[in-house]
Short mmCIF file of C-alpha atoms in Angstrom, two decimals:
data_model
loop_
_atom_site.label_atom_id
_atom_site.label_comp_id
_atom_site.label_asym_id
_atom_site.label_seq_id
_atom_site.Cartn_x
_atom_site.Cartn_y
_atom_site.Cartn_z
CA MET A 138 -14.75 -25.82 -15.00
CA LEU A 139 -12.54 -23.03 -16.32
CA THR A 140 -12.31 -22.43 -20.04
CA ILE A 141 -10.23 -19.76 -21.72
CA GLU A 142 -10.46 -19.15 -25.46
CA GLY A 143 -8.25 -17.00 -27.64
CA LEU A 144 -6.78 -14.94 -24.79
CA LYS A 145 -4.72 -12.02 -26.06
CA LYS A 146 -2.61 -9.50 -24.21
CA GLY A 147 -0.03 -6.94 -25.28
CA TYR A 148 2.04 -4.20 -23.74
CA GLU A 149 2.87 -1.11 -25.77
CA GLY A 150 2.52 -2.84 -29.09
CA ASN A 151 4.33 -5.98 -27.91
CA GLU A 152 2.12 -9.01 -28.11
CA ILE A 153 2.75 -11.20 -25.07
CA LEU A 154 -0.16 -13.61 -25.41
CA LYS A 155 -1.20 -14.41 -28.96
CA GLY A 156 -4.45 -16.27 -28.47
CA ILE A 157 -4.22 -18.83 -25.68
CA SER A 158 -6.91 -21.42 -25.10
CA ILE A 159 -6.95 -23.72 -22.11
CA ASP A 160 -9.36 -25.96 -20.31
CA VAL A 161 -9.08 -26.69 -16.62
CA ASN A 162 -11.14 -29.50 -15.14
CA LYS A 163 -11.87 -30.14 -11.51
CA GLY A 164 -8.94 -31.85 -9.82
CA ASP A 165 -6.49 -30.97 -12.60
CA VAL A 166 -2.94 -30.20 -11.69
CA ILE A 167 -1.55 -28.35 -14.67
CA SER A 168 2.06 -27.28 -14.98
CA ILE A 169 2.91 -24.49 -17.37
CA ILE A 170 6.53 -24.55 -18.46
CA GLY A 171 8.49 -22.59 -21.01
CA PRO A 172 11.37 -20.15 -21.47
CA SER A 173 11.24 -16.78 -19.70
CA GLY A 174 9.33 -14.18 -21.63
CA SER A 175 7.00 -16.77 -23.09
CA GLY A 176 4.00 -15.20 -21.32
CA LYS A 177 3.40 -17.77 -18.58
CA THR A 178 3.07 -15.25 -15.76
CA THR A 179 1.05 -12.86 -17.90
CA LEU A 180 -1.32 -15.71 -18.67
CA LEU A 181 -2.05 -16.27 -14.96
CA ARG A 182 -2.37 -12.55 -14.31
CA THR A 183 -4.85 -12.00 -17.13
CA ILE A 184 -6.99 -15.02 -16.25
CA THR A 185 -7.23 -13.81 -12.64
CA THR A 186 -7.99 -10.23 -13.83
CA LEU A 187 -4.91 -8.75 -12.17
CA GLU A 188 -4.27 -7.45 -15.67
CA ALA A 189 -6.87 -6.58 -18.27
CA ALA A 190 -6.79 -8.83 -21.32
CA ASP A 191 -7.07 -7.38 -24.83
CA GLY A 192 -9.20 -10.18 -26.21
CA GLY A 193 -10.55 -13.65 -25.58
CA HIS A 194 -13.34 -15.37 -23.74
CA ILE A 195 -13.66 -16.77 -20.23
CA THR A 196 -16.12 -19.30 -18.86
CA PHE A 197 -15.76 -19.69 -15.13
CA ALA A 198 -17.85 -19.62 -11.94
CA GLY A 199 -20.99 -18.57 -13.77
CA VAL A 200 -19.24 -15.88 -15.82
CA ASP A 201 -19.41 -16.55 -19.56
CA LYS A 202 -18.08 -13.48 -21.34
CA ASP A 203 -15.45 -11.88 -23.53
CA PHE A 204 -12.66 -10.46 -21.40
CA GLU A 205 -13.26 -6.91 -22.63
CA LYS A 206 -16.86 -7.08 -21.49
CA LEU A 207 -16.18 -8.11 -17.90
CA ASN A 208 -17.80 -5.65 -15.50
CA GLY A 209 -16.95 -5.02 -11.86
CA LYS A 210 -19.31 -7.73 -10.70
CA ASP A 211 -17.80 -10.35 -13.03
CA ILE A 212 -14.29 -9.42 -11.93
CA ASN A 213 -15.37 -9.83 -8.31
CA THR A 214 -16.86 -13.22 -9.05
CA ILE A 215 -13.71 -14.40 -10.77
CA ARG A 216 -11.46 -13.13 -7.99
CA ARG A 217 -13.58 -14.74 -5.32
CA ASN A 218 -13.29 -18.12 -6.94
CA VAL A 219 -9.56 -18.21 -7.53
CA GLY A 220 -6.60 -18.41 -5.21
CA PHE A 221 -3.24 -16.95 -6.12
CA VAL A 222 0.21 -17.80 -4.83
CA PHE A 223 2.76 -15.18 -5.77
CA GLN A 224 6.40 -15.57 -6.68
CA ASN A 225 7.33 -13.03 -3.99
CA TYR A 226 4.78 -14.38 -1.50
CA ASN A 227 3.20 -10.93 -1.03
CA LEU A 228 2.08 -11.65 2.49
CA PHE A 229 0.49 -8.65 4.18
CA ASN A 230 3.49 -7.24 6.05
CA ASN A 231 1.40 -5.62 8.76
CA LYS A 232 -0.41 -8.84 9.63
CA THR A 233 0.64 -12.03 11.40
CA ALA A 234 0.63 -15.37 9.63
CA LEU A 235 -2.80 -16.10 11.08
CA GLN A 236 -4.19 -12.66 10.22
CA ASN A 237 -2.86 -13.01 6.68
CA ILE A 238 -5.24 -15.91 6.30
CA THR A 239 -8.23 -14.58 8.26
CA GLU A 240 -8.14 -11.15 6.56
CA GLY A 241 -9.76 -12.27 3.32
CA LEU A 242 -12.22 -14.54 5.14
CA ILE A 243 -13.40 -11.84 7.53
CA VAL A 244 -13.29 -8.78 5.27
CA ALA A 245 -14.25 -10.22 1.90
CA ARG A 246 -16.22 -13.34 2.79
CA LYS A 247 -17.83 -11.93 5.95
CA VAL A 248 -16.94 -15.07 7.93
CA LYS A 249 -17.19 -14.64 11.71
CA LYS A 250 -13.82 -14.00 13.36
CA SER A 251 -13.85 -17.14 15.50
CA GLU A 252 -14.86 -19.25 12.51
CA ALA A 253 -12.20 -17.58 10.32
CA GLU A 254 -9.52 -18.33 12.92
CA LYS A 255 -10.53 -21.96 12.99
CA ILE A 256 -10.26 -22.19 9.22
CA ALA A 257 -6.94 -20.36 9.27
CA LEU A 258 -5.49 -22.66 11.92
CA ASP A 259 -6.55 -25.66 9.86
CA ALA A 260 -4.85 -24.16 6.81
CA LEU A 261 -1.66 -23.44 8.78
CA GLU A 262 -1.74 -27.00 10.07
CA ARG A 263 -1.88 -28.28 6.51
CA VAL A 264 1.28 -26.38 5.59
CA GLY A 265 2.95 -27.34 8.86
CA LEU A 266 3.16 -23.88 10.40
CA SER A 267 0.75 -23.93 13.33
CA ASP A 268 3.57 -22.90 15.64
CA ARG A 269 4.26 -19.78 13.56
CA LYS A 270 0.74 -18.39 13.60
CA ASN A 271 1.66 -15.22 15.50
CA HIS A 272 4.79 -14.42 13.53
CA TYR A 273 4.94 -11.49 11.15
CA PRO A 274 6.19 -12.12 7.61
CA SER A 275 9.51 -10.41 8.41
CA GLN A 276 10.09 -13.07 11.07
CA LEU A 277 9.58 -15.99 8.70
CA SER A 278 11.96 -17.58 6.21
CA GLY A 279 11.13 -17.41 2.51
CA GLY A 280 9.92 -20.99 2.52
CA GLN A 281 7.70 -20.38 5.53
CA GLN A 282 6.31 -17.20 3.98
CA GLN A 283 5.42 -19.06 0.83
CA ARG A 284 3.73 -21.80 2.84
CA VAL A 285 1.65 -19.15 4.60
CA GLY A 286 0.90 -17.78 1.12
CA ILE A 287 -0.38 -21.21 0.13
CA ALA A 288 -2.38 -21.52 3.35
CA ARG A 289 -3.94 -18.12 2.63
CA ALA A 290 -5.05 -19.37 -0.78
CA ILE A 291 -6.47 -22.71 0.36
CA ALA A 292 -8.33 -21.22 3.32
CA LEU A 293 -10.63 -19.44 0.88
CA ASN A 294 -11.49 -22.79 -0.66
CA PRO A 295 -11.34 -21.50 -4.25
CA GLU A 296 -12.29 -23.45 -7.36
CA VAL A 297 -8.74 -23.27 -8.64
CA ILE A 298 -5.43 -22.04 -7.23
CA PHE A 299 -2.89 -20.37 -9.49
CA PHE A 300 0.78 -20.60 -8.57
CA ASP A 301 3.10 -18.08 -10.21
CA GLU A 302 6.61 -19.55 -9.99
CA PRO A 303 6.12 -20.25 -6.29
CA THR A 304 9.67 -21.44 -5.67
CA SER A 305 11.65 -19.11 -7.93
CA ALA A 306 12.45 -16.54 -5.24
CA LEU A 307 13.52 -19.16 -2.70
CA ASP A 308 16.97 -20.26 -1.64
CA PRO A 309 17.56 -23.72 -3.09
CA GLU A 310 17.43 -25.46 0.30
CA LEU A 311 13.94 -24.04 0.95
CA VAL A 312 12.39 -25.18 -2.32
CA GLY A 313 11.71 -28.69 -1.04
CA GLU A 314 9.39 -27.73 1.80
CA VAL A 315 7.18 -25.68 -0.53
CA LEU A 316 7.08 -28.36 -3.21
CA LYS A 317 6.13 -30.89 -0.56
CA VAL A 318 3.14 -28.78 0.49
CA MET A 319 2.10 -28.37 -3.14
CA GLN A 320 2.36 -32.08 -3.72
CA ASP A 321 0.13 -32.76 -0.69
CA LEU A 322 -2.40 -30.31 -2.08
CA ALA A 323 -2.33 -31.99 -5.47
CA ASN A 324 -2.85 -35.38 -3.85
CA SER A 325 -5.85 -34.09 -1.94
CA GLY A 326 -7.60 -33.17 -5.16
CA THR A 327 -7.04 -29.40 -5.23
CA THR A 328 -7.34 -27.92 -8.70
CA MET A 329 -4.04 -26.22 -9.45
CA VAL A 330 -2.44 -24.31 -12.30
CA VAL A 331 1.27 -23.94 -11.69
CA VAL A 332 3.79 -21.89 -13.61
CA THR A 333 7.07 -23.53 -12.70
CA HIS A 334 10.68 -24.14 -13.52
CA GLN A 335 10.68 -27.20 -11.27
CA MET A 336 10.68 -29.94 -13.88
CA SER A 337 10.40 -32.64 -11.25
CA PHE A 338 7.10 -31.15 -10.09
CA ALA A 339 5.82 -30.83 -13.66
CA ARG A 340 6.77 -34.39 -14.48
CA ASP A 341 5.88 -36.20 -11.28
CA VAL A 342 2.96 -34.30 -9.76
CA SER A 343 0.92 -32.72 -12.53
CA ASN A 344 -1.52 -34.58 -14.73
CA ARG A 345 -1.02 -32.21 -17.65
CA VAL A 346 1.90 -30.14 -18.86
CA ILE A 347 1.54 -27.08 -21.07
CA PHE A 348 4.63 -25.89 -22.89
CA MET A 349 4.49 -22.21 -23.86
CA ALA A 350 6.82 -20.17 -26.03
CA ASP A 351 6.49 -16.70 -27.59
CA GLY A 352 2.91 -16.22 -26.42
CA HIS A 353 1.65 -19.50 -27.87
CA ILE A 354 0.91 -22.89 -26.44
CA VAL A 355 3.35 -25.01 -28.39
CA GLU A 356 2.33 -28.34 -26.99
CA GLN A 357 0.35 -29.82 -24.14
CA GLY A 358 -0.47 -33.20 -22.80
CA ASP A 359 0.41 -35.98 -20.45
CA PRO A 360 3.67 -35.21 -18.59
CA LYS A 361 5.12 -38.56 -19.53
CA LYS A 362 4.58 -37.85 -23.19
CA ILE A 363 5.86 -34.26 -23.05
CA PHE A 364 9.00 -35.18 -21.18
CA GLU A 365 9.82 -38.45 -22.88
CA ASN A 366 8.50 -37.99 -26.35
CA PRO A 367 7.62 -34.38 -27.21
CA SER A 368 6.25 -33.95 -30.70
CA GLU A 369 7.46 -30.38 -31.24
CA GLU A 370 11.07 -29.47 -31.96
CA ARG A 371 10.73 -26.37 -29.77
CA THR A 372 9.71 -28.46 -26.74
CA LYS A 373 12.51 -30.91 -27.30
CA LYS A 374 15.09 -28.13 -27.40
CA PHE A 375 13.74 -26.44 -24.26
CA LEU A 376 13.72 -29.66 -22.27
CA THR A 377 17.19 -30.67 -23.43
CA ASP A 378 18.53 -27.24 -22.45
CA ILE A 379 16.86 -27.12 -19.08
CA LEU A 380 17.50 -30.73 -18.09
CA ALA A 381 21.16 -30.32 -19.04
CA ASN A 382 21.43 -27.74 -16.28
CA VAL A 383 19.90 -29.81 -13.51
CA MET B 71 20.41 33.89 38.36
CA ASP B 72 18.32 36.99 37.86
CA ASN B 73 18.09 36.20 34.18
CA ILE B 74 16.76 32.73 34.88
CA LYS B 75 14.17 34.15 37.22
CA LEU B 76 13.18 36.65 34.56
CA ILE B 77 12.89 33.96 31.91
CA ILE B 78 10.71 31.86 34.20
CA ASN B 79 8.59 34.92 34.90
CA PHE B 80 8.16 35.60 31.19
CA LEU B 81 7.35 31.95 30.58
CA GLY B 82 4.43 32.39 32.93
CA GLN B 83 3.20 35.40 31.01
CA LEU B 84 3.63 33.81 27.57
CA LEU B 85 2.12 30.39 28.25
CA PRO B 86 -1.54 31.49 28.38
CA ALA B 87 -1.23 32.49 24.73
CA ILE B 88 -0.09 28.99 23.78
CA ASN B 89 -3.76 28.13 23.16
CA ILE B 90 -3.83 30.24 20.04
CA THR B 91 -0.61 28.68 18.75
CA LEU B 92 -1.90 25.17 19.38
CA ILE B 93 -5.33 25.80 17.88
CA VAL B 94 -3.81 27.35 14.77
CA SER B 95 -1.23 24.58 14.37
CA LEU B 96 -3.49 21.66 15.07
CA SER B 97 -6.27 22.87 12.78
CA SER B 98 -3.81 23.54 9.96
CA ILE B 99 -2.16 20.15 10.40
CA ILE B 100 -5.46 18.28 10.31
CA LEU B 101 -6.97 20.27 7.43
CA GLY B 102 -3.65 20.38 5.58
CA SER B 103 -3.25 16.61 5.88
CA LEU B 104 -6.73 16.04 4.46
CA LEU B 105 -6.01 18.39 1.58
CA GLY B 106 -2.63 16.68 1.17
CA LEU B 107 -4.34 13.30 0.93
CA LEU B 108 -6.60 14.57 -1.84
CA LEU B 109 -3.60 16.07 -3.63
CA ALA B 110 -1.65 12.83 -3.31
CA ALA B 111 -4.62 10.97 -4.78
CA ALA B 112 -4.76 13.51 -7.62
CA LYS B 113 -1.05 13.08 -8.28
CA MET B 114 -1.47 9.33 -8.61
CA SER B 115 -4.74 9.48 -10.53
CA GLU B 116 -5.12 8.32 -14.10
CA SER B 117 -6.38 11.69 -15.26
CA VAL B 118 -3.65 13.82 -16.81
CA VAL B 119 -5.55 17.00 -15.97
CA LEU B 120 -5.69 16.15 -12.27
CA ARG B 121 -2.04 15.17 -12.20
CA VAL B 122 -0.91 18.40 -13.87
CA LEU B 123 -3.15 20.55 -11.66
CA ALA B 124 -1.83 18.90 -8.52
CA ARG B 125 1.76 19.26 -9.64
CA VAL B 126 1.37 22.95 -10.51
CA TYR B 127 -0.42 23.63 -7.22
CA VAL B 128 2.30 21.95 -5.18
CA SER B 129 5.15 23.67 -6.98
CA VAL B 130 3.54 27.10 -6.57
CA ILE B 131 2.77 26.57 -2.89
CA ARG B 132 6.22 25.25 -2.13
CA ALA B 133 7.79 28.33 -3.68
CA THR B 134 5.67 30.73 -1.63
CA PRO B 135 7.23 32.03 1.60
CA SER B 136 4.85 31.57 4.51
CA ILE B 137 4.64 35.26 5.36
CA ILE B 138 3.60 36.05 1.80
CA MET B 139 1.03 33.27 1.89
CA ILE B 140 -0.45 34.67 5.09
CA PHE B 141 -0.67 38.16 3.58
CA VAL B 142 -2.10 36.92 0.30
CA VAL B 143 -4.84 35.04 2.13
CA TYR B 144 -5.49 37.84 4.62
CA TYR B 145 -5.75 40.61 2.03
CA GLY B 146 -6.85 38.58 -0.96
CA MET B 147 -9.62 36.35 0.39
CA PRO B 148 -12.00 39.09 1.55
CA MET B 149 -11.73 40.69 -1.91
CA LEU B 150 -12.34 37.38 -3.59
CA PHE B 151 -15.37 36.67 -1.43
CA ASN B 152 -16.69 40.15 -2.02
CA ASN B 153 -16.38 39.95 -5.80
CA TRP B 154 -17.39 36.36 -6.36
CA PHE B 155 -19.88 35.54 -3.64
CA HIS B 156 -20.84 39.07 -2.60
CA THR B 157 -20.10 38.11 0.98
CA ASN B 158 -18.26 40.27 3.42
CA ILE B 159 -15.75 38.30 5.44
CA ASP B 160 -13.79 41.28 6.77
CA GLY B 161 -15.22 40.59 10.17
CA TRP B 162 -13.89 37.04 10.34
CA ASN B 163 -11.65 36.16 13.21
CA ARG B 164 -8.15 36.75 11.93
CA MET B 165 -7.12 33.37 13.18
CA TYR B 166 -9.17 31.80 10.36
CA PHE B 167 -7.01 33.49 7.76
CA VAL B 168 -3.86 32.12 9.33
CA ILE B 169 -5.36 28.65 9.54
CA ILE B 170 -6.32 28.79 5.85
CA ALA B 171 -2.86 30.02 4.83
CA LEU B 172 -1.06 27.39 6.88
CA THR B 173 -3.43 24.65 5.69
CA VAL B 174 -2.56 25.50 2.11
CA LEU B 175 1.14 25.63 2.97
CA PHE B 176 1.06 22.31 4.83
CA SER B 177 -0.86 20.49 2.10
CA ALA B 178 2.08 20.64 -0.33
CA PRO B 179 4.73 18.76 1.68
CA ALA B 180 1.99 16.52 3.11
CA SER B 181 0.89 15.44 -0.36
CA GLU B 182 4.47 14.74 -1.33
CA LEU B 183 5.16 12.57 1.69
CA PHE B 184 1.87 10.70 1.44
CA ARG B 185 2.56 9.92 -2.17
CA SER B 186 6.09 8.69 -1.56
CA ALA B 187 5.00 6.61 1.45
CA HIS B 188 2.27 5.04 -0.65
CA GLU B 189 4.71 4.26 -3.44
CA SER B 190 7.14 2.67 -1.02
CA ILE B 191 4.61 -0.09 -0.35
CA SER B 192 5.02 -2.82 -2.93
CA LYS B 193 2.35 -3.24 -5.58
CA GLY B 194 2.12 -6.89 -4.57
CA GLN B 195 0.35 -5.94 -1.34
CA MET B 196 -2.58 -4.55 -3.32
CA GLU B 197 -2.62 -7.54 -5.65
CA ALA B 198 -2.60 -9.96 -2.74
CA GLY B 199 -5.56 -8.11 -1.24
CA LEU B 200 -7.50 -8.34 -4.51
CA MET B 201 -6.72 -12.03 -4.79
CA VAL B 202 -8.24 -12.81 -1.39
CA GLY B 203 -11.37 -11.04 -2.57
CA MET B 204 -11.01 -7.66 -0.91
CA THR B 205 -11.92 -4.52 -2.84
CA PRO B 206 -9.20 -1.99 -3.74
CA PHE B 207 -10.52 0.33 -1.03
CA GLN B 208 -10.56 -2.40 1.65
CA THR B 209 -7.02 -3.36 0.72
CA PHE B 210 -5.89 0.25 0.77
CA TYR B 211 -7.50 0.94 4.12
CA ARG B 212 -6.50 -2.27 5.92
CA ILE B 213 -3.19 -3.19 4.32
CA ILE B 214 -1.54 -0.27 2.50
CA LEU B 215 -2.46 2.62 4.79
CA PRO B 216 -1.16 1.15 8.06
CA GLN B 217 2.17 0.36 6.40
CA ALA B 218 2.44 3.71 4.62
CA PHE B 219 1.62 5.47 7.90
CA VAL B 220 4.72 4.07 9.57
CA VAL B 221 6.87 4.99 6.58
CA ALA B 222 5.52 8.54 6.51
CA LEU B 223 5.76 9.17 10.23
CA PRO B 224 9.31 10.62 10.59
CA ASN B 225 8.87 12.97 7.63
CA PHE B 226 5.45 13.93 8.84
CA ALA B 227 6.94 14.93 12.20
CA ASN B 228 9.45 17.10 10.35
CA SER B 229 6.70 18.87 8.45
CA VAL B 230 4.74 19.39 11.65
CA VAL B 231 7.70 21.06 13.36
CA ASN B 232 8.22 23.25 10.29
CA LEU B 233 4.59 24.29 10.34
CA LEU B 234 4.82 25.08 14.02
CA LYS B 235 7.66 27.48 13.31
CA GLU B 236 5.91 29.06 10.35
CA GLY B 237 2.96 29.52 12.63
CA ALA B 238 5.11 31.99 14.58
CA LEU B 239 4.23 34.45 11.80
CA THR B 240 0.64 34.47 12.96
CA PHE B 241 1.26 37.73 14.80
CA THR B 242 1.93 39.55 11.51
CA ILE B 243 -1.78 40.00 10.85
CA GLY B 244 -2.56 40.90 14.41
CA VAL B 245 -3.54 37.63 16.05
CA VAL B 246 -2.35 37.63 19.63
CA ASP B 247 -0.38 34.43 19.85
CA MET B 248 2.74 33.81 21.90
CA VAL B 249 4.96 35.86 19.60
CA ALA B 250 2.62 38.84 19.72
CA LYS B 251 2.46 38.45 23.48
CA ALA B 252 6.24 38.52 23.65
CA GLN B 253 6.34 41.69 21.62
CA MET B 254 3.84 43.29 23.99
CA ILE B 255 5.89 42.32 27.00
CA VAL B 256 8.99 43.86 25.47
CA ALA B 257 7.07 47.00 24.55
CA ASN B 258 5.62 47.28 28.05
CA ASN B 259 9.14 47.12 29.42
CA SER B 260 10.12 49.92 27.03
CA GLY B 261 12.30 47.58 25.04
CA GLY B 262 13.95 46.10 28.09
CA TYR B 263 14.49 42.41 28.85
CA ALA B 264 14.03 41.64 25.18
CA TRP B 265 16.42 38.72 24.97
CA GLN B 266 15.09 37.11 28.13
CA THR B 267 11.57 37.36 26.74
CA TYR B 268 12.48 35.80 23.43
CA CYS B 269 14.56 33.15 25.14
CA ALA B 270 11.47 32.15 27.08
CA LEU B 271 9.55 32.02 23.80
CA ALA B 272 12.24 29.91 22.11
CA LEU B 273 12.15 27.56 25.08
CA ILE B 274 8.43 26.97 24.59
CA TYR B 275 8.88 26.20 20.88
CA TRP B 276 11.74 23.89 21.71
CA VAL B 277 9.67 21.92 24.20
CA ILE B 278 6.76 21.61 21.76
CA SER B 279 8.95 20.29 18.98
CA LEU B 280 10.66 17.96 21.42
CA ALA B 281 7.25 16.63 22.38
CA VAL B 282 6.37 16.06 18.72
CA ASP B 283 9.60 14.13 18.13
CA LYS B 284 9.15 12.11 21.28
CA GLY B 285 5.55 11.32 20.41
CA VAL B 286 6.53 10.08 16.97
CA SER B 287 9.35 7.90 18.21
CA LEU B 288 7.01 6.41 20.82
CA VAL B 289 4.50 5.48 18.13
CA GLU B 290 7.28 4.01 15.98
CA LYS B 291 8.65 2.02 18.90
CA SER B 292 5.29 0.68 19.93
CA TYR B 293 4.80 -0.48 16.37
CA GLN B 294 8.08 -2.35 16.37
CA ALA B 295 7.65 -3.66 19.90
CA LYS B 296 4.28 -5.10 18.98
CA ARG B 297 5.93 -7.21 16.32
CA LYS B 298 8.69 -8.40 18.60
CA THR B 299 6.64 -9.33 21.63
CA ILE B 300 4.01 -11.28 19.74
CA ALA B 301 6.46 -13.62 18.10
CA VAL B 302 8.57 -15.34 20.71
#
C-alpha cells in the first residue's frame, strides 16, 4: 500500500537518512525503534512531505514518483491520505477538542459541519474523551491532548497513521492511557507506523519491528524474533541497553 | 473654578476638529498595518533580496523623526510626481500627505510586531494544519492568524497610541486638526489662556488613548472569557 525505496535526506552536509526502503501493507502495525539521532523522526517527516527528501521513490495513494519530482498536487494527495500524531500533540490552540477534529474535515475535506461534528464525536468517543469536547487544549492534560491528537488523525480516515514518539512528552503516569488507545486502534485494523521508545508496545502490539541506527535500517522483522533473537550485534546491544533501564 | 470652566469651554471649541485627527489616525493605522503585513511577509520570505530590502526600509523609517517624515513627504512627493509621472499633485488635500507620512511611519513598528507575533506561534501549528490536509494559507488564516492576533494586541495598542501622538504634528503643514485649532484659539485670545487651551487638548488625547487601551483589554478579556466559559 505504501512503498518507499532508497529514501535519502541530509541537513547541511549531514546525512540523516542513507537510503531507507520500507513496505507498509494494509493493517500493518509497524514499530520503528532505535537510538536517538538514528533518523526515525526524519523518516516519518520525509515520507509525509513535512520535509523535502533528497532522493528516493514513493508509491502511495496513486502517486508513483521520485521524491524530488513530487509536485504540489502529489504532495496534497500524500497529505490527504496520511494521519500524523505529533510528539508535542500540536493541537490547534485556538480551537476546542471538537473543533480540532472538525477543522480538517470541514476546511480540507469539505464535509458538512453537522456531518463533521458527528464524525468528530465518534472519534472522541473512541479515545474516551466525549466529555471533553468543548475544552481547549490548554485545559487538557498531556495525555488527553494526545488522545485528541489521535482522534483528529483517525477522524480523517487516512490510509495510514504515523505516530512520532507519541508518548515521549508525557508524564510517566499518562503514558498508559495513550498506549491503550493506540492498542485499540491496532486491534481494529488501523494501519500504523509508530516511532517509539515504548518497547512493550513494539513487542506486544506491532506485527513488525524496524530497528534503525545511523540512517540505516539495521534489521526488521517479527517482534518476537527481533526482541528474543536479533541477528545483528547492533540490535542486540541497543535492546540490552534499553531493557536494562526499564 | 474659573479655570475648569475655561477648559470645558475650550474642549467644546476643540472637539469639532477631532474628525480630522481621527480620519488621519485611522487611515494611517489601517494602511500602515497592511503595509506592515507585506513587510513582515517580506522579512520572513525566502528571497534574500526581499529580506534585505525590508530590513533596510524598516531601519531607515524607524530612524526618521515623524516631523521630518511629514516634511519629506509634503515637499518631496509633489516633486517626485512632477518629475516621474508628470502629474501635478500640489493641489492635493494636505491631509493626504500626512496620511502617507504616518502610514509609512506606522508600517515599520507594525511589521516588527507582526513578525514577532507570527514567530511566537509554534511551527507545529502549521505542520498540524498541513497534516489534516489544509493548505498553508488555510492554516495561516484559520489557525496561526487568530493566535498571533492575540499575541500582537498589546504591542499594537502601544503603536496606535504612539501614532496618535505623532499625528499631533499634522498641523505643521497647515492641516487644521485639533492642535492647529488650539493654536488659533490662543492666537485669537492674544496669547491668553494658553495653558488652559492646551490642557483641554491634552485631556482629549488622554481620553482617546484611554479608550484604545480599554478597547484592547476588552478584546483580550473576551478572548480569555470565551475559553473559560465554554469548558466547565
